[in-house]
Backbone as JSON Lines, residues from 0, in Angstrom:
{"i":0,"aa":"M","n":[184.36,268.85,89.15],"ca":[184.6,267.44,89.37],"c":[183.29,266.67,89.28]}
{"i":1,"aa":"A","n":[183.34,265.53,88.63],"ca":[182.12,264.76,88.43],"c":[181.64,264.13,89.72]}
{"i":2,"aa":"K","n":[180.35,263.98,89.84],"ca":[179.77,263.26,90.97],"c":[179.71,261.78,90.63]}
{"i":3,"aa":"K","n":[179.22,261.0,91.59],"ca":[179.13,259.57,91.39],"c":[178.3,259.26,90.14]}
{"i":4,"aa":"G","n":[178.81,258.35,89.32],"ca":[178.07,257.93,88.15],"c":[177.17,256.76,88.49]}
{"i":5,"aa":"K","n":[176.32,256.42,87.57],"ca":[175.43,255.29,87.77],"c":[176.07,254.02,87.2]}
{"i":6,"aa":"K","n":[175.78,252.93,87.84],"ca":[176.32,251.65,87.4],"c":[175.65,251.25,86.09]}
{"i":7,"aa":"K","n":[176.48,250.85,85.12],"ca":[175.95,250.49,83.81],"c":[176.25,249.03,83.5]}
{"i":8,"aa":"G","n":[175.51,248.48,82.59],"ca":[175.8,247.14,82.11],"c":[174.96,246.09,82.81]}
{"i":9,"aa":"S","n":[174.36,245.2,82.03],"ca":[173.51,244.17,82.59],"c":[174.3,243.03,83.2]}
{"i":10,"aa":"D","n":[175.63,242.96,82.94],"ca":[176.43,241.87,83.45],"c":[176.95,242.15,84.86]}
{"i":11,"aa":"G","n":[176.62,243.29,85.43],"ca":[176.98,243.59,86.8],"c":[178.39,244.11,86.98]}
{"i":12,"aa":"K","n":[179.13,244.36,85.92],"ca":[180.49,244.88,86.06],"c":[180.44,246.31,86.58]}
{"i":13,"aa":"A","n":[181.43,246.62,87.41],"ca":[181.48,247.98,87.97],"c":[181.95,248.95,86.91]}
{"i":14,"aa":"C","n":[181.09,249.85,86.54],"ca":[181.45,250.84,85.52],"c":[180.99,252.2,86.02]}
{"i":15,"aa":"W","n":[181.64,252.69,87.05],"ca":[181.21,253.93,87.71],"c":[181.93,255.11,87.06]}
{"i":16,"aa":"E","n":[181.24,255.76,86.14],"ca":[181.88,256.82,85.38],"c":[182.37,257.95,86.26]}
{"i":17,"aa":"G","n":[181.59,258.29,87.29],"ca":[181.98,259.42,88.14],"c":[183.31,259.2,88.82]}
{"i":18,"aa":"Y","n":[183.54,258.0,89.32],"ca":[184.79,257.72,90.01],"c":[185.96,257.71,89.04]}
{"i":19,"aa":"Y","n":[185.71,257.24,87.83],"ca":[186.77,257.26,86.82],"c":[187.2,258.7,86.55]}
{"i":20,"aa":"Y","n":[186.22,259.58,86.38],"ca":[186.57,260.97,86.08],"c":[187.15,261.68,87.3]}
{"i":21,"aa":"A","n":[186.79,261.24,88.5],"ca":[187.42,261.78,89.7],"c":[188.9,261.45,89.69]}
{"i":22,"aa":"G","n":[189.23,260.22,89.35],"ca":[190.64,259.84,89.24],"c":[191.32,260.57,88.11]}
{"i":23,"aa":"Y","n":[190.65,260.72,86.98],"ca":[191.22,261.44,85.84],"c":[191.45,262.91,86.2]}
{"i":24,"aa":"D","n":[190.5,263.48,86.93],"ca":[190.6,264.86,87.36],"c":[191.82,265.04,88.26]}
{"i":25,"aa":"A","n":[192.01,264.13,89.2],"ca":[193.15,264.22,90.11],"c":[194.46,264.07,89.36]}
{"i":26,"aa":"K","n":[194.51,263.17,88.39],"ca":[195.75,262.96,87.64],"c":[196.14,264.19,86.84]}
{"i":27,"aa":"N","n":[195.16,264.9,86.32],"ca":[195.46,265.99,85.41],"c":[195.56,267.37,86.06]}
{"i":28,"aa":"K","n":[195.05,267.52,87.28],"ca":[195.21,268.8,87.96],"c":[196.67,269.07,88.28]}
{"i":29,"aa":"K","n":[197.41,268.0,88.49],"ca":[198.84,268.09,88.71],"c":[199.48,266.92,88.01]}
{"i":30,"aa":"D","n":[200.61,267.14,87.39],"ca":[201.24,266.07,86.62],"c":[201.93,265.09,87.56]}
{"i":31,"aa":"I","n":[201.13,264.23,88.2],"ca":[201.71,263.24,89.11],"c":[202.21,262.03,88.35]}
{"i":32,"aa":"C","n":[201.9,261.95,87.07],"ca":[202.34,260.81,86.27],"c":[203.66,261.13,85.58]}
{"i":33,"aa":"K","n":[204.66,261.42,86.37],"ca":[206.0,261.66,85.83],"c":[207.01,261.24,86.89]}
{"i":34,"aa":"P","n":[208.2,260.82,86.46],"ca":[209.22,260.45,87.43],"c":[209.63,261.63,88.28]}
{"i":35,"aa":"V","n":[210.04,261.36,89.52],"ca":[210.47,262.41,90.44],"c":[211.85,262.91,90.03]}
{"i":36,"aa":"K","n":[211.97,264.2,89.83],"ca":[213.27,264.8,89.55],"c":[213.81,265.55,90.76]}
{"i":37,"aa":"N","n":[212.92,265.98,91.61],"ca":[213.3,266.73,92.79],"c":[212.49,266.22,93.96]}
{"i":38,"aa":"K","n":[213.16,265.69,94.98],"ca":[212.44,265.08,96.11],"c":[211.56,266.09,96.83]}
{"i":39,"aa":"K","n":[211.83,267.38,96.65],"ca":[210.99,268.39,97.28],"c":[209.61,268.47,96.62]}
{"i":40,"aa":"E","n":[209.5,267.92,95.4],"ca":[208.2,267.86,94.75],"c":[207.32,266.84,95.46]}
{"i":41,"aa":"K","n":[206.04,267.16,95.63],"ca":[205.12,266.27,96.35],"c":[203.92,265.95,95.47]}
{"i":42,"aa":"G","n":[203.42,264.73,95.62],"ca":[202.34,264.27,94.76],"c":[201.04,265.0,94.98]}
{"i":43,"aa":"G","n":[200.72,265.31,96.25],"ca":[199.5,266.04,96.54],"c":[198.51,265.23,97.38]}
{"i":44,"aa":"V","n":[197.42,265.89,97.75],"ca":[196.39,265.31,98.61],"c":[195.08,265.19,97.83]}
{"i":45,"aa":"I","n":[194.47,264.02,97.9],"ca":[193.13,263.83,97.36],"c":[192.19,263.74,98.55]}
{"i":46,"aa":"W","n":[191.39,264.77,98.71],"ca":[190.53,264.93,99.88],"c":[189.11,264.54,99.49]}
{"i":47,"aa":"H","n":[188.73,263.33,99.82],"ca":[187.37,262.85,99.54],"c":[186.73,262.42,100.85]}
{"i":48,"aa":"T","n":[185.63,263.04,101.19],"ca":[184.98,262.79,102.47],"c":[184.5,261.35,102.58]}
{"i":49,"aa":"Q","n":[184.34,260.88,103.78],"ca":[183.91,259.5,104.03],"c":[182.58,259.21,103.33]}
{"i":50,"aa":"G","n":[182.52,258.08,102.66],"ca":[181.3,257.67,101.97],"c":[181.18,258.18,100.55]}
{"i":51,"aa":"S","n":[182.21,258.88,100.05],"ca":[182.13,259.45,98.7],"c":[182.74,258.54,97.65]}
{"i":52,"aa":"G","n":[183.2,257.35,98.06],"ca":[183.75,256.42,97.08],"c":[185.24,256.56,96.88]}
{"i":53,"aa":"K","n":[185.95,256.91,97.95],"ca":[187.4,257.12,97.85],"c":[188.13,255.9,97.34]}
{"i":54,"aa":"S","n":[187.71,254.71,97.76],"ca":[188.41,253.5,97.34],"c":[188.29,253.28,95.84]}
{"i":55,"aa":"L","n":[187.14,253.64,95.25],"ca":[186.97,253.51,93.81],"c":[187.79,254.55,93.06]}
{"i":56,"aa":"T","n":[187.86,255.75,93.61],"ca":[188.72,256.77,93.0],"c":[190.17,256.31,93.0]}
{"i":57,"aa":"M","n":[190.61,255.7,94.12],"ca":[191.97,255.18,94.2],"c":[192.2,254.11,93.14]}
{"i":58,"aa":"T","n":[191.2,253.25,92.95],"ca":[191.33,252.17,91.97],"c":[191.5,252.72,90.56]}
{"i":59,"aa":"F","n":[190.64,253.65,90.19],"ca":[190.73,254.2,88.84],"c":[191.99,255.03,88.64]}
{"i":60,"aa":"L","n":[192.4,255.76,89.66],"ca":[193.64,256.53,89.53],"c":[194.83,255.6,89.38]}
{"i":61,"aa":"A","n":[194.85,254.51,90.14],"ca":[195.93,253.53,90.0],"c":[195.98,252.97,88.58]}
{"i":62,"aa":"G","n":[194.81,252.73,88.0],"ca":[194.77,252.24,86.62],"c":[195.3,253.26,85.64]}
{"i":63,"aa":"L","n":[194.93,254.51,85.81],"ca":[195.42,255.57,84.93],"c":[196.93,255.73,85.04]}
{"i":64,"aa":"I","n":[197.44,255.64,86.26],"ca":[198.88,255.75,86.47],"c":[199.6,254.57,85.83]}
{"i":65,"aa":"S","n":[199.08,253.38,86.04],"ca":[199.73,252.17,85.52],"c":[199.81,252.16,84.0]}
{"i":66,"aa":"K","n":[198.8,252.76,83.37],"ca":[198.74,252.74,81.91],"c":[199.46,253.93,81.27]}
{"i":67,"aa":"N","n":[200.0,254.82,82.09],"ca":[200.65,256.02,81.56],"c":[202.03,255.66,81.0]}
{"i":68,"aa":"K","n":[202.2,255.82,79.72],"ca":[203.43,255.38,79.05],"c":[204.67,256.15,79.53]}
{"i":69,"aa":"S","n":[204.49,257.4,79.94],"ca":[205.64,258.19,80.35],"c":[206.3,257.65,81.62]}
{"i":70,"aa":"L","n":[205.55,256.85,82.4],"ca":[206.11,256.28,83.63],"c":[206.81,254.95,83.39]}
{"i":71,"aa":"Q","n":[206.72,254.44,82.18],"ca":[207.46,253.23,81.8],"c":[207.19,252.06,82.75]}
{"i":72,"aa":"N","n":[205.93,251.69,82.83],"ca":[205.49,250.53,83.62],"c":[205.82,250.71,85.11]}
{"i":73,"aa":"P","n":[205.14,251.65,85.76],"ca":[205.44,251.97,87.15],"c":[204.95,250.9,88.13]}
{"i":74,"aa":"T","n":[205.43,251.0,89.34],"ca":[204.92,250.2,90.45],"c":[204.05,251.1,91.32]}
{"i":75,"aa":"V","n":[202.83,250.66,91.6],"ca":[201.93,251.4,92.49],"c":[201.87,250.65,93.81]}
{"i":76,"aa":"L","n":[202.22,251.32,94.89],"ca":[202.2,250.72,96.22],"c":[201.1,251.4,97.03]}
{"i":77,"aa":"V","n":[200.12,250.62,97.48],"ca":[198.99,251.14,98.24],"c":[199.22,250.84,99.73]}
{"i":78,"aa":"I","n":[199.31,251.88,100.53],"ca":[199.65,251.75,101.95],"c":[198.44,252.11,102.82]}
{"i":79,"aa":"T","n":[198.12,251.25,103.78],"ca":[197.1,251.54,104.78],"c":[197.73,251.38,106.16]}
{"i":80,"aa":"D","n":[196.99,251.75,107.2],"ca":[197.54,251.63,108.56],"c":[196.77,250.63,109.42]}
{"i":81,"aa":"R","n":[195.85,249.89,108.79],"ca":[195.11,248.86,109.52],"c":[194.88,247.66,108.62]}
{"i":82,"aa":"K","n":[194.96,246.48,109.21],"ca":[194.84,245.25,108.44],"c":[193.47,245.13,107.79]}
{"i":83,"aa":"D","n":[192.41,245.55,108.49],"ca":[191.07,245.43,107.92],"c":[190.9,246.37,106.72]}
{"i":84,"aa":"L","n":[191.48,247.57,106.8],"ca":[191.4,248.49,105.67],"c":[192.19,247.96,104.48]}
{"i":85,"aa":"D","n":[193.34,247.36,104.77],"ca":[194.15,246.76,103.72],"c":[193.35,245.7,102.97]}
{"i":86,"aa":"G","n":[192.64,244.86,103.71],"ca":[191.84,243.81,103.1],"c":[190.68,244.36,102.29]}
{"i":87,"aa":"Q","n":[189.99,245.36,102.83],"ca":[188.84,245.94,102.14],"c":[189.26,246.61,100.83]}
{"i":88,"aa":"L","n":[190.34,247.37,100.91],"ca":[190.8,248.09,99.72],"c":[191.34,247.12,98.67]}
{"i":89,"aa":"F","n":[192.02,246.1,99.14],"ca":[192.53,245.08,98.21],"c":[191.38,244.4,97.46]}
{"i":90,"aa":"Q","n":[190.29,244.11,98.16],"ca":[189.14,243.48,97.51],"c":[188.56,244.37,96.43]}
{"i":91,"aa":"T","n":[188.52,245.68,96.68],"ca":[188.01,246.62,95.68],"c":[188.89,246.6,94.43]}
{"i":92,"aa":"F","n":[190.2,246.65,94.62],"ca":[191.12,246.61,93.48],"c":[191.04,245.26,92.76]}
{"i":93,"aa":"D","n":[190.95,244.19,93.53],"ca":[190.93,242.85,92.94],"c":[189.69,242.66,92.07]}
{"i":94,"aa":"A","n":[188.58,243.28,92.47],"ca":[187.35,243.19,91.67],"c":[187.47,243.97,90.36]}
{"i":95,"aa":"A","n":[188.47,244.86,90.29],"ca":[188.65,245.69,89.09],"c":[189.88,245.28,88.3]}
{"i":96,"aa":"K","n":[190.36,244.05,88.48],"ca":[191.61,243.64,87.82],"c":[191.5,243.63,86.3]}
{"i":97,"aa":"E","n":[190.28,243.46,85.78],"ca":[190.12,243.52,84.31],"c":[190.42,244.94,83.82]}
{"i":98,"aa":"Y","n":[189.95,245.93,84.57],"ca":[190.25,247.32,84.22],"c":[191.73,247.63,84.44]}
{"i":99,"aa":"L","n":[192.28,247.13,85.53],"ca":[193.68,247.4,85.87],"c":[194.65,246.64,84.96]}
{"i":100,"aa":"R","n":[194.14,245.59,84.31],"ca":[194.94,244.75,83.41],"c":[196.05,244.0,84.16]}
{"i":101,"aa":"Q","n":[195.86,243.76,85.41],"ca":[196.8,243.0,86.22],"c":[196.14,242.65,87.55]}
{"i":102,"aa":"E","n":[196.66,241.63,88.2],"ca":[196.14,241.24,89.5],"c":[196.94,241.92,90.6]}
{"i":103,"aa":"P","n":[196.28,242.62,91.51],"ca":[197.0,243.24,92.62],"c":[197.57,242.18,93.55]}
{"i":104,"aa":"L","n":[198.64,242.53,94.24],"ca":[199.29,241.63,95.19],"c":[199.15,242.18,96.59]}
{"i":105,"aa":"Q","n":[198.92,241.32,97.56],"ca":[198.78,241.73,98.95],"c":[199.93,241.14,99.76]}
{"i":106,"aa":"I","n":[200.72,242.01,100.38],"ca":[201.89,241.59,101.15],"c":[201.45,240.92,102.45]}
{"i":107,"aa":"E","n":[202.04,239.77,102.74],"ca":[201.65,239.0,103.91],"c":[202.47,239.36,105.15]}
{"i":108,"aa":"D","n":[203.78,239.56,104.98],"ca":[204.65,239.84,106.13],"c":[205.91,240.54,105.64]}
{"i":109,"aa":"K","n":[206.84,240.82,106.55],"ca":[208.05,241.56,106.19],"c":[208.88,240.79,105.15]}
{"i":110,"aa":"K","n":[208.98,239.48,105.3],"ca":[209.74,238.69,104.33],"c":[209.13,238.8,102.94]}
{"i":111,"aa":"D","n":[207.82,238.72,102.87],"ca":[207.12,238.86,101.6],"c":[207.31,240.26,101.02]}
{"i":112,"aa":"L","n":[207.34,241.26,101.89],"ca":[207.57,242.65,101.48],"c":[208.89,242.78,100.74]}
{"i":113,"aa":"V","n":[209.94,242.24,101.33],"ca":[211.27,242.32,100.72],"c":[211.3,241.53,99.42]}
{"i":114,"aa":"T","n":[210.7,240.34,99.42],"ca":[210.69,239.49,98.23],"c":[210.01,240.18,97.06]}
{"i":115,"aa":"Q","n":[208.87,240.81,97.32],"ca":[208.08,241.41,96.25],"c":[208.64,242.75,95.76]}
{"i":116,"aa":"L","n":[209.3,243.5,96.65],"ca":[209.66,244.87,96.31],"c":[211.15,245.14,96.16]}
{"i":117,"aa":"S","n":[211.98,244.36,96.8],"ca":[213.41,244.6,96.71],"c":[213.93,244.28,95.31]}
{"i":118,"aa":"G","n":[214.42,245.29,94.64],"ca":[214.98,245.09,93.31],"c":[213.95,244.92,92.21]}
{"i":119,"aa":"R","n":[212.67,245.11,92.5],"ca":[211.65,245.0,91.45],"c":[211.94,246.02,90.36]}
{"i":120,"aa":"K","n":[211.95,245.56,89.14],"ca":[212.35,246.41,88.01],"c":[211.2,247.21,87.42]}
{"i":121,"aa":"F","n":[209.99,246.68,87.52],"ca":[208.86,247.38,86.9],"c":[207.55,246.76,87.37]}
{"i":122,"aa":"G","n":[206.47,247.52,87.16],"ca":[205.1,247.03,87.29],"c":[204.66,246.61,88.68]}
{"i":123,"aa":"G","n":[203.38,246.26,88.75],"ca":[202.79,245.76,89.97],"c":[201.93,246.79,90.68]}
{"i":124,"aa":"I","n":[200.8,246.32,91.22],"ca":[199.98,247.1,92.15],"c":[199.98,246.3,93.45]}
{"i":125,"aa":"I","n":[200.64,246.83,94.45],"ca":[200.99,246.06,95.64],"c":[200.44,246.72,96.89]}
{"i":126,"aa":"F","n":[199.85,245.9,97.77],"ca":[199.22,246.39,98.99],"c":[200.03,245.98,100.21]}
{"i":127,"aa":"S","n":[200.17,246.92,101.14],"ca":[200.84,246.6,102.4],"c":[200.37,247.56,103.49]}
{"i":128,"aa":"T","n":[200.38,247.08,104.72],"ca":[200.19,247.99,105.85],"c":[201.53,248.64,106.15]}
{"i":129,"aa":"I","n":[201.49,249.85,106.65],"ca":[202.72,250.59,106.92],"c":[203.53,249.94,108.03]}
{"i":130,"aa":"Q","n":[202.89,249.17,108.9],"ca":[203.58,248.54,110.02],"c":[204.58,247.48,109.57]}
{"i":131,"aa":"K","n":[204.49,247.02,108.33],"ca":[205.45,246.03,107.83],"c":[206.8,246.65,107.5]}
{"i":132,"aa":"F","n":[206.84,247.97,107.47],"ca":[208.1,248.65,107.15],"c":[208.9,248.86,108.42]}
{"i":133,"aa":"L","n":[209.61,247.82,108.8],"ca":[210.46,247.85,110.0],"c":[211.9,247.52,109.61]}
{"i":134,"aa":"P","n":[212.88,248.19,110.2],"ca":[214.28,247.84,109.92],"c":[214.61,246.43,110.42]}
{"i":135,"aa":"K","n":[215.69,245.89,109.93],"ca":[216.11,244.56,110.35],"c":[216.45,244.53,111.83]}
{"i":136,"aa":"E","n":[217.0,245.62,112.33],"ca":[217.38,245.71,113.74],"c":[216.84,247.01,114.32]}
{"i":137,"aa":"K","n":[216.55,247.0,115.62],"ca":[216.05,248.19,116.29],"c":[217.08,249.31,116.24]}
{"i":138,"aa":"E","n":[216.57,250.53,116.2],"ca":[217.38,251.74,116.19],"c":[218.3,251.82,114.97]}
{"i":139,"aa":"T","n":[217.87,251.22,113.87],"ca":[218.58,251.35,112.6],"c":[217.62,251.84,111.54]}
{"i":140,"aa":"R","n":[218.13,252.2,110.39],"ca":[217.3,252.68,109.31],"c":[216.74,251.51,108.51]}
{"i":141,"aa":"M","n":[215.6,251.74,107.9],"ca":[215.0,250.74,107.01],"c":[215.9,250.56,105.79]}
{"i":142,"aa":"E","n":[216.06,249.31,105.36],"ca":[216.91,249.05,104.19],"c":[216.27,249.59,102.91]}
{"i":143,"aa":"L","n":[217.11,249.94,101.96],"ca":[216.64,250.39,100.66],"c":[216.0,249.22,99.91]}
{"i":144,"aa":"L","n":[214.78,249.41,99.43],"ca":[214.12,248.39,98.62],"c":[214.17,248.73,97.14]}
{"i":145,"aa":"S","n":[214.09,250.02,96.81],"ca":[214.22,250.44,95.42],"c":[214.44,251.94,95.35]}
{"i":146,"aa":"D","n":[215.36,252.35,94.48],"ca":[215.58,253.79,94.28],"c":[215.01,254.25,92.94]}
{"i":147,"aa":"R","n":[214.12,253.44,92.35],"ca":[213.48,253.83,91.11],"c":[212.65,255.11,91.31]}
{"i":148,"aa":"T","n":[212.53,255.87,90.22],"ca":[211.75,257.11,90.27],"c":[210.32,256.94,89.8]}
{"i":149,"aa":"N","n":[209.98,255.75,89.29],"ca":[208.6,255.54,88.81],"c":[207.83,254.62,89.76]}
{"i":150,"aa":"I","n":[208.01,254.86,91.04],"ca":[207.21,254.2,92.07],"c":[206.24,255.23,92.64]}
{"i":151,"aa":"I","n":[204.96,254.91,92.61],"ca":[203.92,255.81,93.12],"c":[203.32,255.17,94.37]}
{"i":152,"aa":"I","n":[203.42,255.88,95.49],"ca":[202.88,255.37,96.75],"c":[201.59,256.11,97.06]}
{"i":153,"aa":"M","n":[200.5,255.35,97.17],"ca":[199.19,255.9,97.49],"c":[198.88,255.56,98.94]}
{"i":154,"aa":"A","n":[198.87,256.56,99.8],"ca":[198.66,256.35,101.24],"c":[197.22,256.65,101.6]}
{"i":155,"aa":"D","n":[196.48,255.6,102.01],"ca":[195.1,255.79,102.45],"c":[195.09,256.29,103.89]}
{"i":156,"aa":"E","n":[194.04,257.04,104.25],"ca":[193.94,257.65,105.58],"c":[195.24,258.37,105.91]}
{"i":157,"aa":"A","n":[195.65,259.22,104.98],"ca":[196.97,259.85,105.05],"c":[197.14,260.79,106.24]}
{"i":158,"aa":"H","n":[196.04,261.17,106.87],"ca":[196.13,262.1,108.0],"c":[196.57,261.41,109.29]}
{"i":159,"aa":"R","n":[196.72,260.06,109.27],"ca":[196.92,259.34,110.53],"c":[198.35,258.89,110.8]}
{"i":160,"aa":"S","n":[199.07,258.42,109.8],"ca":[200.29,257.67,110.11],"c":[201.51,258.09,109.3]}
{"i":161,"aa":"Q","n":[201.52,259.3,108.78],"ca":[202.59,259.69,107.86],"c":[203.44,260.86,108.36]}
{"i":162,"aa":"Y","n":[203.54,261.03,109.67],"ca":[204.19,262.23,110.18],"c":[205.53,262.02,110.88]}
{"i":163,"aa":"D","n":[205.79,260.83,111.38],"ca":[207.04,260.6,112.1],"c":[208.15,260.32,111.1]}
{"i":164,"aa":"M","n":[208.81,261.4,110.65],"ca":[209.82,261.28,109.62],"c":[211.23,261.1,110.18]}
{"i":165,"aa":"L","n":[211.34,260.97,111.49],"ca":[212.66,260.77,112.1],"c":[212.98,259.29,112.27]}
{"i":166,"aa":"D","n":[212.12,258.58,113.0],"ca":[212.4,257.16,113.21],"c":[211.12,256.32,113.26]}
{"i":167,"aa":"G","n":[210.04,256.84,112.7],"ca":[208.77,256.11,112.7],"c":[208.53,255.41,111.37]}
{"i":168,"aa":"F","n":[207.29,254.89,111.22],"ca":[206.97,254.13,110.01],"c":[207.07,254.99,108.75]}
{"i":169,"aa":"A","n":[206.7,256.26,108.85],"ca":[206.8,257.14,107.68],"c":[208.24,257.3,107.23]}
{"i":170,"aa":"A","n":[209.16,257.4,108.19],"ca":[210.58,257.49,107.87],"c":[211.07,256.2,107.21]}
{"i":171,"aa":"H","n":[210.62,255.06,107.74],"ca":[211.03,253.78,107.17],"c":[210.55,253.64,105.73]}
{"i":172,"aa":"L","n":[209.33,254.1,105.47],"ca":[208.77,254.03,104.12],"c":[209.58,254.89,103.15]}
{"i":173,"aa":"N","n":[209.96,256.07,103.6],"ca":[210.77,256.96,102.76],"c":[212.18,256.42,102.56]}
{"i":174,"aa":"D","n":[212.72,255.76,103.57],"ca":[214.05,255.15,103.42],"c":[214.01,254.01,102.41]}
{"i":175,"aa":"A","n":[212.92,253.25,102.42],"ca":[212.8,252.11,101.51],"c":[212.67,252.55,100.05]}
{"i":176,"aa":"F","n":[211.98,253.7,99.84],"ca":[211.74,254.21,98.48],"c":[212.05,255.7,98.43]}
{"i":177,"aa":"P","n":[213.33,256.08,98.43],"ca":[213.7,257.49,98.54],"c":[213.28,258.36,97.36]}
{"i":178,"aa":"N","n":[213.03,257.77,96.21],"ca":[212.69,258.56,95.02],"c":[211.24,258.38,94.58]}
{"i":179,"aa":"A","n":[210.42,257.79,95.43],"ca":[209.02,257.56,95.09],"c":[208.21,258.85,95.18]}
{"i":180,"aa":"S","n":[207.08,258.87,94.48],"ca":[206.1,259.96,94.6],"c":[205.0,259.5,95.55]}
{"i":181,"aa":"F","n":[204.61,260.38,96.48],"ca":[203.61,260.04,97.48],"c":[202.33,260.84,97.23]}
{"i":182,"aa":"I","n":[201.21,260.14,97.19],"ca":[199.9,260.78,97.08],"c":[199.08,260.4,98.31]}
{"i":183,"aa":"G","n":[198.57,261.39,99.01],"ca":[197.8,261.14,100.22],"c":[196.3,261.17,99.97]}
{"i":184,"aa":"F","n":[195.61,260.14,100.41],"ca":[194.14,260.08,100.32],"c":[193.57,260.2,101.73]}
{"i":185,"aa":"T","n":[192.63,261.1,101.91],"ca":[192.05,261.28,103.24],"c":[190.69,261.95,103.15]}
{"i":186,"aa":"G","n":[189.87,261.68,104.13],"ca":[188.61,262.4,104.27],"c":[188.72,263.49,105.31]}
{"i":187,"aa":"T","n":[189.89,263.55,105.99],"ca":[190.09,264.51,107.08],"c":[191.51,265.04,107.08]}
{"i":188,"aa":"P","n":[191.88,265.9,106.14],"ca":[193.22,266.48,106.19],"c":[193.37,267.36,107.44]}
{"i":189,"aa":"I","n":[194.53,267.32,108.07],"ca":[194.74,268.08,109.31],"c":[195.92,269.02,109.16]}
{"i":190,"aa":"T","n":[195.9,270.08,109.96],"ca":[196.98,271.04,109.96],"c":[197.29,271.43,111.4]}
{"i":191,"aa":"F","n":[198.31,270.8,111.97],"ca":[198.8,271.11,113.3],"c":[200.31,271.34,113.21]}
{"i":192,"aa":"E","n":[200.87,271.85,114.27],"ca":[202.3,272.15,114.27],"c":[203.14,270.9,114.02]}
{"i":193,"aa":"D","n":[202.72,269.78,114.62],"ca":[203.49,268.54,114.49],"c":[202.89,267.55,113.51]}
{"i":194,"aa":"R","n":[201.72,267.86,112.95],"ca":[201.06,266.98,112.0],"c":[200.36,267.83,110.94]}
{"i":195,"aa":"D","n":[200.84,267.76,109.73],"ca":[200.29,268.59,108.66],"c":[200.2,267.74,107.39]}
{"i":196,"aa":"T","n":[198.98,267.33,107.04],"ca":[198.8,266.44,105.9],"c":[199.37,267.05,104.62]}
{"i":197,"aa":"R","n":[199.06,268.31,104.38],"ca":[199.55,268.96,103.15],"c":[201.04,269.25,103.23]}
{"i":198,"aa":"G","n":[201.55,269.42,104.44],"ca":[202.99,269.62,104.59],"c":[203.77,268.39,104.18]}
{"i":199,"aa":"V","n":[203.19,267.21,104.37],"ca":[203.84,265.96,104.01],"c":[203.61,265.63,102.54]}
{"i":200,"aa":"F","n":[202.37,265.76,102.06],"ca":[202.02,265.28,100.73],"c":[201.92,266.38,99.67]}
{"i":201,"aa":"G","n":[201.77,267.62,100.08],"ca":[201.6,268.7,99.11],"c":[200.17,269.23,99.09]}
{"i":202,"aa":"D","n":[199.88,270.09,98.16],"ca":[198.58,270.75,98.07],"c":[197.48,269.79,97.62]}
{"i":203,"aa":"D","n":[196.22,270.21,97.83],"ca":[195.08,269.44,97.37],"c":[195.07,269.38,95.85]}
{"i":204,"aa":"I","n":[194.86,268.19,95.29],"ca":[194.74,268.07,93.84],"c":[193.34,267.62,93.44]}
{"i":205,"aa":"S","n":[192.53,267.21,94.43],"ca":[191.13,266.89,94.16],"c":[190.38,266.96,95.48]}
{"i":206,"aa":"I","n":[189.22,267.62,95.47],"ca":[188.42,267.77,96.69],"c":[186.99,267.33,96.42]}
{"i":207,"aa":"Y","n":[186.5,266.43,97.25],"ca":[185.08,266.05,97.24],"c":[184.65,266.07,98.7]}
{"i":208,"aa":"D","n":[184.3,267.25,99.2],"ca":[183.95,267.39,100.6],"c":[182.43,267.43,100.77]}
{"i":209,"aa":"L","n":[181.96,267.73,101.97],"ca":[180.53,267.74,102.24],"c":[179.78,268.77,101.43]}
{"i":210,"aa":"K","n":[180.47,269.82,100.98],"ca":[179.84,270.87,100.18],"c":[179.48,270.36,98.79]}
{"i":211,"aa":"K","n":[180.17,269.31,98.34],"ca":[179.89,268.76,97.01],"c":[178.68,267.84,97.05]}
């Protein structure tokens, strides 16, 4: 796997070759750029230690996924568990909109979530915190937003908020997009009886740990 590349170009545009190839490496180690045929299939875990440029890897991978013709103009949904992280990651993607060939959208509230995602037929790179995925009424299931198979959900800090599959936010997210592919990004994958990052997302598809 490539290490961080050097910034090129006198115009100041971000052209970090290493992060691009990190995203390319992750995409090709496992064929995550295909529609889901079996819900038991999992997208995998991208394990990049803190400070290694995970947000840039996410950006380039999102671009590669969006441009993949076999996915027929997919929707990429980027999920975080904190408002400040959502804002920081959105700014990184927004700065790369020329590369992404589209402007990312940031969900403001539950109403906006439904408006942007319910029945969406194609495309879009959309940001939301997981806390916005709440059912209309307490003790009910989250409503279906889309059953498309070309929705790719990229969960940042995947080791923290993706384990309550009975009635928590993770369950609501899966109810909203039952046929989506989930890719977990984390600097700290965990393995406990009640919390297992790879158990939720699948095997590692790219590793950039302290040894690298």
